[in-house]
CSV table of C-alpha atoms in Angstrom, one decimal:
chain,number,residue,atom,x,y,z
T,1,MET,CA,80.1,-34.7,-56.8
T,2,THR,CA,77.4,-32.7,-55.3
T,3,ALA,CA,79.2,-29.4,-55.6
T,4,PRO,CA,79.0,-27.9,-58.8
T,5,LEU,CA,82.6,-26.8,-60.4
T,6,ARG,CA,82.4,-23.2,-61.4
T,7,ILE,CA,84.7,-22.2,-64.4
T,8,ALA,CA,85.5,-18.1,-64.7
T,9,THR,CA,86.2,-17.2,-68.2
T,10,ARG,CA,86.6,-14.4,-70.4
T,11,LYS,CA,83.4,-13.5,-72.5
T,12,SER,CA,84.9,-13.7,-76.1
T,13,ALA,CA,83.7,-16.4,-78.2
T,14,LEU,CA,87.2,-18.0,-78.3
T,15,ALA,CA,87.2,-17.8,-74.3
T,16,LEU,CA,83.9,-19.3,-73.9
T,17,TRP,CA,84.6,-22.3,-76.4
T,18,GLN,CA,87.8,-23.0,-74.6
T,19,ALA,CA,85.9,-23.1,-71.4
T,20,GLU,CA,82.8,-25.1,-72.6
T,21,HIS,CA,85.4,-27.6,-73.9
T,22,VAL,CA,87.0,-27.9,-70.6
T,23,ALA,CA,83.7,-28.3,-69.2
T,24,SER,CA,82.7,-31.0,-71.8
T,25,GLN,CA,86.0,-32.9,-71.0
T,26,LEU,CA,85.1,-32.8,-67.2
T,27,ARG,CA,81.6,-34.0,-67.5
T,28,GLN,CA,82.6,-36.8,-69.8
T,29,ALA,CA,85.3,-37.8,-67.4
T,30,HIS,CA,83.5,-37.3,-64.2
T,31,PRO,CA,79.7,-38.5,-64.8
T,32,GLY,CA,77.2,-36.3,-62.5
T,33,LEU,CA,79.6,-33.5,-62.0
T,34,VAL,CA,77.8,-30.1,-62.4
T,35,VAL,CA,80.0,-27.7,-64.3
T,36,GLU,CA,79.0,-24.5,-64.6
T,37,LEU,CA,80.6,-21.2,-66.6
T,38,VAL,CA,81.0,-17.9,-64.6
T,39,PRO,CA,81.8,-15.4,-67.5
T,40,LEU,CA,83.7,-12.3,-66.8
T,41,SER,CA,85.1,-9.0,-68.4
T,42,THR,CA,88.7,-8.4,-68.0
T,43,ARG,CA,90.6,-5.4,-68.2
T,44,GLY,CA,92.9,-6.7,-71.4
T,45,ASP,CA,89.3,-7.2,-73.1
T,46,GLU,CA,88.1,-3.8,-72.3
T,47,ILE,CA,91.3,-1.7,-73.4
T,48,LEU,CA,91.6,-2.1,-77.2
T,49,ASP,CA,93.1,1.2,-78.1
T,50,ARG,CA,96.6,0.4,-76.9
T,51,SER,CA,98.8,-2.6,-77.0
T,52,LEU,CA,99.0,-5.0,-74.0
T,53,ALA,CA,102.5,-4.1,-73.7
T,54,THR,CA,101.7,-0.5,-72.6
T,55,ILE,CA,98.8,-1.5,-70.5
T,56,GLY,CA,100.2,-4.1,-68.2
T,57,GLY,CA,100.7,-6.9,-70.3
T,58,LYS,CA,99.0,-10.6,-70.7
T,59,GLY,CA,98.0,-10.7,-67.0
T,60,LEU,CA,95.4,-8.2,-67.6
T,61,PHE,CA,93.5,-11.2,-69.0
T,62,LEU,CA,93.8,-13.0,-65.8
T,63,LYS,CA,93.5,-10.6,-63.0
T,64,GLU,CA,89.6,-10.8,-62.6
T,65,LEU,CA,89.6,-14.3,-63.2
T,66,GLU,CA,92.0,-14.9,-60.4
T,67,ILE,CA,89.9,-12.4,-58.2
T,68,ALA,CA,86.6,-14.7,-58.8
T,69,MET,CA,88.6,-17.8,-57.5
T,70,GLN,CA,90.1,-15.9,-54.5
T,71,ASP,CA,86.4,-14.8,-53.6
T,72,GLY,CA,84.8,-18.2,-53.9
T,73,ARG,CA,82.8,-17.2,-57.0
T,74,ALA,CA,84.7,-19.7,-59.2
T,75,ASP,CA,86.8,-22.8,-58.6
T,76,ILE,CA,89.0,-22.8,-62.0
T,77,ALA,CA,89.9,-20.6,-65.0
T,78,VAL,CA,90.3,-21.7,-68.5
T,79,HIS,CA,92.9,-19.8,-70.2
T,80,ALA,CA,94.7,-19.8,-73.8
T,81,LEU,CA,98.1,-20.8,-72.4
T,82,LYS,CA,99.9,-18.3,-74.5
T,83,ASP,CA,98.2,-15.6,-72.5
T,84,VAL,CA,99.4,-16.8,-69.4
T,85,PRO,CA,102.4,-15.1,-68.0
T,86,ALA,CA,105.6,-16.8,-67.5
T,87,GLU,CA,105.2,-16.6,-63.5
T,88,LEU,CA,101.6,-16.9,-61.9
T,89,GLU,CA,100.3,-15.0,-58.9
T,90,PRO,CA,101.3,-16.8,-55.7
T,91,GLY,CA,98.5,-19.1,-54.6
T,92,PHE,CA,97.7,-20.0,-58.1
T,93,VAL,CA,98.7,-23.0,-60.3
T,94,LEU,CA,98.1,-24.6,-63.7
T,95,SER,CA,96.7,-27.9,-62.7
T,96,ALA,CA,95.9,-29.3,-66.2
T,97,ILE,CA,97.1,-28.5,-69.9
T,98,LEU,CA,94.7,-30.0,-72.6
T,99,PRO,CA,96.2,-31.6,-75.6
T,100,ARG,CA,97.9,-28.9,-77.9
T,101,ALA,CA,95.9,-27.9,-81.1
T,102,ASP,CA,97.9,-26.5,-84.2
T,103,ALA,CA,100.5,-24.0,-82.8
T,104,ALA,CA,101.1,-22.4,-85.9
T,105,ASP,CA,100.3,-18.7,-86.8
T,106,ALA,CA,98.0,-18.0,-89.5
T,107,PHE,CA,98.5,-15.4,-92.5
T,108,ILE,CA,95.1,-14.1,-93.5
T,109,SER,CA,94.6,-12.2,-96.4
T,110,ASN,CA,91.7,-11.6,-99.1
T,111,ALA,CA,94.0,-10.8,-101.9
T,112,HIS,CA,97.6,-12.3,-101.4
T,113,ALA,CA,98.6,-16.0,-101.1
T,114,SER,CA,101.4,-15.4,-98.7
T,115,ILE,CA,103.7,-13.2,-96.9
T,116,ALA,CA,105.9,-13.1,-100.1
T,117,ASP,CA,103.3,-12.2,-102.3
T,118,LEU,CA,102.3,-9.0,-100.5
T,119,PRO,CA,103.1,-6.0,-102.3
T,120,ASN,CA,105.8,-3.6,-101.2
T,121,GLY,CA,104.7,-1.6,-98.4
T,122,ALA,CA,101.8,-3.6,-97.8
T,123,ARG,CA,99.6,-3.1,-94.5
T,124,VAL,CA,99.9,-5.9,-91.9
T,125,GLY,CA,97.9,-6.0,-88.7
T,126,THR,CA,99.4,-7.4,-85.3
T,127,SER,CA,100.1,-6.1,-82.1
T,128,SER,CA,102.3,-9.1,-81.0
T,129,LEU,CA,106.1,-8.1,-81.2
T,130,ARG,CA,107.1,-11.6,-81.9
T,131,ARG,CA,105.1,-11.6,-85.1
T,132,GLN,CA,106.4,-8.0,-85.9
T,133,ALA,CA,110.0,-9.1,-85.5
T,134,LEU,CA,109.5,-12.1,-87.8
T,135,LEU,CA,107.7,-10.3,-90.2
T,136,ARG,CA,110.4,-7.4,-90.5
T,137,ALA,CA,113.0,-10.1,-90.8
T,138,LEU,CA,111.2,-11.4,-93.8
T,139,ARG,CA,109.8,-8.2,-95.3
T,140,PRO,CA,111.3,-5.0,-93.9
T,141,ASP,CA,109.2,-2.9,-96.4
T,142,LEU,CA,105.9,-4.0,-94.8
T,143,GLN,CA,103.6,-1.6,-92.7
T,144,LEU,CA,103.1,-3.1,-89.6
T,145,LEU,CA,99.9,-1.7,-87.9
T,146,ASP,CA,98.5,-2.5,-84.4
T,147,LEU,CA,95.4,-5.0,-84.3
T,148,ARG,CA,93.7,-5.7,-81.0
T,149,GLY,CA,90.0,-7.1,-80.3
T,150,ASN,CA,88.7,-10.6,-80.8
T,151,ILE,CA,89.1,-12.8,-83.6
T,152,ASN,CA,86.1,-11.9,-85.4
T,153,THR,CA,86.4,-8.1,-85.1
T,154,ARG,CA,90.0,-8.4,-86.3
T,155,ILE,CA,88.7,-10.3,-89.3
T,156,ALA,CA,86.1,-7.7,-89.8
T,157,LYS,CA,88.8,-5.1,-89.9
T,158,LEU,CA,90.8,-7.0,-92.6
T,159,ASP,CA,87.5,-7.3,-94.5
T,160,GLU,CA,86.8,-3.5,-94.1
T,161,GLY,CA,90.0,-2.9,-96.1
T,162,HIS,CA,91.9,-1.6,-92.8
T,163,TYR,CA,94.6,-4.0,-93.7
T,164,ASP,CA,96.3,-6.2,-96.6
T,165,ALA,CA,96.4,-8.9,-94.0
T,166,ILE,CA,96.6,-9.9,-90.7
T,167,ILE,CA,98.2,-12.5,-88.5
T,168,LEU,CA,96.3,-14.7,-85.7
T,169,ALA,CA,96.8,-17.8,-83.9
T,170,CYS,CA,95.8,-21.0,-86.0
T,171,ALA,CA,94.3,-22.4,-83.0
T,172,GLY,CA,91.7,-19.9,-82.3
T,173,VAL,CA,90.8,-19.5,-85.7
T,174,ASP,CA,90.2,-23.3,-86.1
T,175,ARG,CA,88.3,-23.7,-82.9
T,176,LEU,CA,85.6,-20.6,-84.0
T,177,GLY,CA,85.2,-23.0,-87.2
T,178,MET,CA,87.0,-20.5,-89.6
T,179,SER,CA,89.7,-22.5,-90.8
T,180,HIS,CA,88.8,-21.4,-94.3
T,181,ARG,CA,89.9,-17.9,-93.8
T,182,ILE,CA,93.4,-19.2,-93.2
T,183,THR,CA,95.4,-18.5,-96.5
T,184,GLN,CA,98.9,-19.7,-95.1
T,185,ARG,CA,99.9,-21.6,-91.9
T,186,LEU,CA,103.2,-20.2,-90.5
T,187,ALA,CA,104.5,-23.4,-89.3
T,188,SER,CA,107.8,-24.2,-87.0
T,189,PRO,CA,110.6,-24.1,-86.9
T,190,GLU,CA,111.2,-21.4,-89.3
T,191,TRP,CA,108.5,-19.3,-87.8
T,192,LEU,CA,108.4,-19.8,-84.0
T,193,PRO,CA,105.0,-19.5,-82.1
T,194,ALA,CA,104.6,-17.9,-78.8
T,195,PRO,CA,105.6,-20.2,-76.0
T,196,GLY,CA,102.4,-22.6,-75.0
T,197,GLN,CA,100.6,-21.4,-78.3
T,198,GLY,CA,97.9,-23.6,-79.0
T,199,ALA,CA,97.6,-25.2,-75.7
T,200,ILE,CA,94.4,-24.6,-73.3
T,201,ALA,CA,95.1,-24.3,-69.7
T,202,VAL,CA,93.4,-24.7,-66.4
T,203,GLU,CA,94.2,-22.4,-63.2
T,204,SER,CA,93.2,-23.5,-60.0
T,205,ARG,CA,94.0,-22.4,-56.2
T,206,ALA,CA,96.9,-24.0,-55.2
T,207,GLN,CA,95.5,-25.6,-52.1
T,208,ASP,CA,92.4,-26.8,-53.6
T,209,ALA,CA,92.9,-30.6,-53.4
T,210,ARG,CA,89.4,-31.6,-55.0
T,211,VAL,CA,90.0,-29.4,-57.9
T,212,ALA,CA,93.2,-30.9,-58.5
T,213,GLU,CA,91.9,-34.6,-58.4
T,214,LEU,CA,89.1,-33.6,-61.0
T,215,LEU,CA,91.4,-31.9,-63.1
T,216,ALA,CA,94.0,-34.4,-63.3
T,217,VAL,CA,92.2,-36.9,-65.6
T,218,ILE,CA,91.9,-34.4,-68.6
T,219,ASN,CA,95.9,-33.4,-68.3
T,220,ASP,CA,97.7,-34.3,-71.4
T,221,GLU,CA,101.3,-35.2,-70.3
T,222,GLU,CA,102.9,-34.6,-73.8
T,223,THR,CA,101.5,-31.4,-74.2
T,224,LEU,CA,102.5,-30.5,-70.5
T,225,VAL,CA,106.0,-31.8,-71.2
T,226,ALA,CA,106.4,-29.6,-74.4
T,227,VAL,CA,105.1,-26.4,-72.9
T,228,ASN,CA,106.9,-26.7,-69.5
T,229,ALA,CA,110.2,-26.3,-71.6
T,230,GLU,CA,108.9,-23.6,-73.6
T,231,ARG,CA,107.7,-21.7,-70.6
T,232,ALA,CA,111.1,-22.2,-68.7
T,233,MET,CA,113.0,-20.8,-71.4
T,234,ASN,CA,110.5,-17.9,-71.3
T,235,ALA,CA,110.7,-17.4,-67.9
T,236,ARG,CA,114.4,-17.6,-67.6
T,237,LEU,CA,114.4,-14.6,-70.2
T,238,GLY,CA,112.1,-12.4,-68.4
T,239,GLY,CA,109.6,-13.0,-71.1
T,240,SER,CA,106.4,-10.9,-71.4
T,241,CYS,CA,104.5,-9.2,-74.4
T,242,ALA,CA,106.7,-6.3,-74.3
T,243,VAL,CA,109.6,-8.5,-75.8
T,244,ALA,CA,109.7,-10.9,-78.9
T,245,ILE,CA,110.2,-14.3,-78.0
T,246,GLY,CA,109.2,-17.5,-79.7
T,247,ALA,CA,109.5,-21.1,-78.5
T,248,TRP,CA,108.5,-24.3,-80.1
T,249,CYS,CA,109.2,-27.7,-78.2
T,250,VAL,CA,109.1,-31.0,-80.0
T,251,VAL,CA,108.3,-34.2,-78.2
T,252,ALA,CA,109.8,-37.2,-80.0
T,253,GLU,CA,111.2,-40.9,-79.1
T,254,HIS,CA,114.8,-39.7,-78.4
T,255,GLY,CA,113.5,-36.9,-76.2
T,256,LEU,CA,112.9,-33.3,-76.6
T,257,THR,CA,114.1,-30.8,-79.1
T,258,LEU,CA,113.3,-27.1,-78.3
T,259,HIS,CA,113.7,-24.1,-80.8
T,260,GLY,CA,114.0,-20.8,-79.1
T,261,MET,CA,114.1,-17.2,-80.8
T,262,VAL,CA,114.4,-13.8,-79.5
T,263,GLY,CA,113.8,-10.8,-82.0
T,264,ASN,CA,113.9,-7.1,-82.3
T,265,ALA,CA,110.4,-6.0,-83.4
T,266,ALA,CA,111.8,-2.7,-84.7
T,267,THR,CA,114.7,-3.9,-86.9
T,268,GLY,CA,113.9,-7.7,-87.5
T,269,ASP,CA,117.0,-8.7,-85.9
T,270,LEU,CA,116.5,-12.4,-84.7
T,271,ILE,CA,118.7,-14.7,-82.5
T,272,VAL,CA,118.1,-18.3,-82.6
T,273,ALA,CA,119.1,-21.4,-80.7
T,274,GLN,CA,118.0,-25.2,-80.3
T,275,ALA,CA,118.9,-28.2,-78.2
T,276,ASP,CA,118.0,-31.7,-77.3
T,277,TYR,CA,117.2,-33.0,-73.8
T,278,ALA,CA,115.7,-36.0,-72.1
T,279,ALA,CA,112.0,-36.0,-72.0
T,280,ASP,CA,112.2,-36.2,-68.0
T,281,ASP,CA,113.6,-32.6,-67.7
T,282,PRO,CA,111.9,-30.2,-69.8
T,283,VAL,CA,112.7,-27.3,-67.5
T,284,GLU,CA,116.4,-27.9,-67.7
T,285,LEU,CA,116.0,-27.9,-71.6
T,286,GLY,CA,114.3,-24.3,-71.4
T,287,HIS,CA,117.2,-22.9,-69.4
T,288,GLU,CA,119.8,-24.4,-71.5
T,289,VAL,CA,118.1,-22.8,-74.7
T,290,ALA,CA,117.7,-19.7,-72.7
T,291,ALA,CA,121.5,-19.5,-71.7
T,292,MET,CA,122.3,-20.4,-75.5
T,293,LEU,CA,120.3,-17.1,-76.5
T,294,LEU,CA,121.9,-14.8,-73.9
T,295,ALA,CA,125.3,-16.1,-74.9
T,296,GLN,CA,124.7,-14.9,-78.5
T,297,GLY,CA,123.5,-11.3,-76.9
T,298,ALA,CA,119.6,-11.7,-76.6
T,299,ASP,CA,120.1,-9.6,-73.2
T,300,ALA,CA,119.8,-6.8,-75.8
T,301,PHE,CA,116.5,-7.4,-77.1
T,302,LEU,CA,115.0,-8.1,-73.6
T,303,LYS,CA,114.5,-4.5,-72.6
T,304,PRO,CA,110.9,-3.7,-73.1
T,305,GLN,CA,110.2,-2.8,-76.8
T,306,ARG,CA,107.2,-0.7,-76.2
């Protein structure tokens, strides 16, 4: 316990909250452990005038943090799991998944109570192709506009009148103490979240036994099972931020139920599937739902949409 555990994190308020939350859990689980934050800037945070799909994808939020672990400046990195690519870079593993928060998306508007209440042609801000596909399926008349930046920046743009509504993740809004800004929670299975949405992931070097032992006690098995099914489906489909994919796995007494969706952000066409499986094989369930989606023609939607 003498060596401090250093956490690489992005510098946004939400990223720092997540890192501090992991640090708190580790200090509680291991009295005497010194945990330090190593805040870093990533290309995904710095390039805000283009969508992630056009500049390299969600991996841009991880690269600098992984380099810090390779260089020995940090021991672990903390991420929102929805921002973690389906396949990690060689040499890294997800060593812990914390209990999942609300995985729903948040509809936020200052003047309209729901998506259905938006006037014809209303301006809705979101850069997520998944959210765009779901919105177009419900309301093809809406203007969908890009929206990048941290949560405070996005809500400020709404308040300044650039949008009539915006879509964010409930978990991030809740974690920053801004739940009162959520107008409508868009819940599954009618509105599917991104794979892993609402969960916090801890990444580490694959061969670091000390870190693996420290993290094992904060890992939440139920959340791990659910997100493994979602991420397995996403990986089998070749998921990235350049395609519209949603997934939601429910863990129940009988086993697992996985809902999956592939959409077209330009047209609002959606392909959906669901299947049940035993709780001891979430990866196989993810592969089964991916196969069901592909059998319905999902591969036509899996080419980069931007």
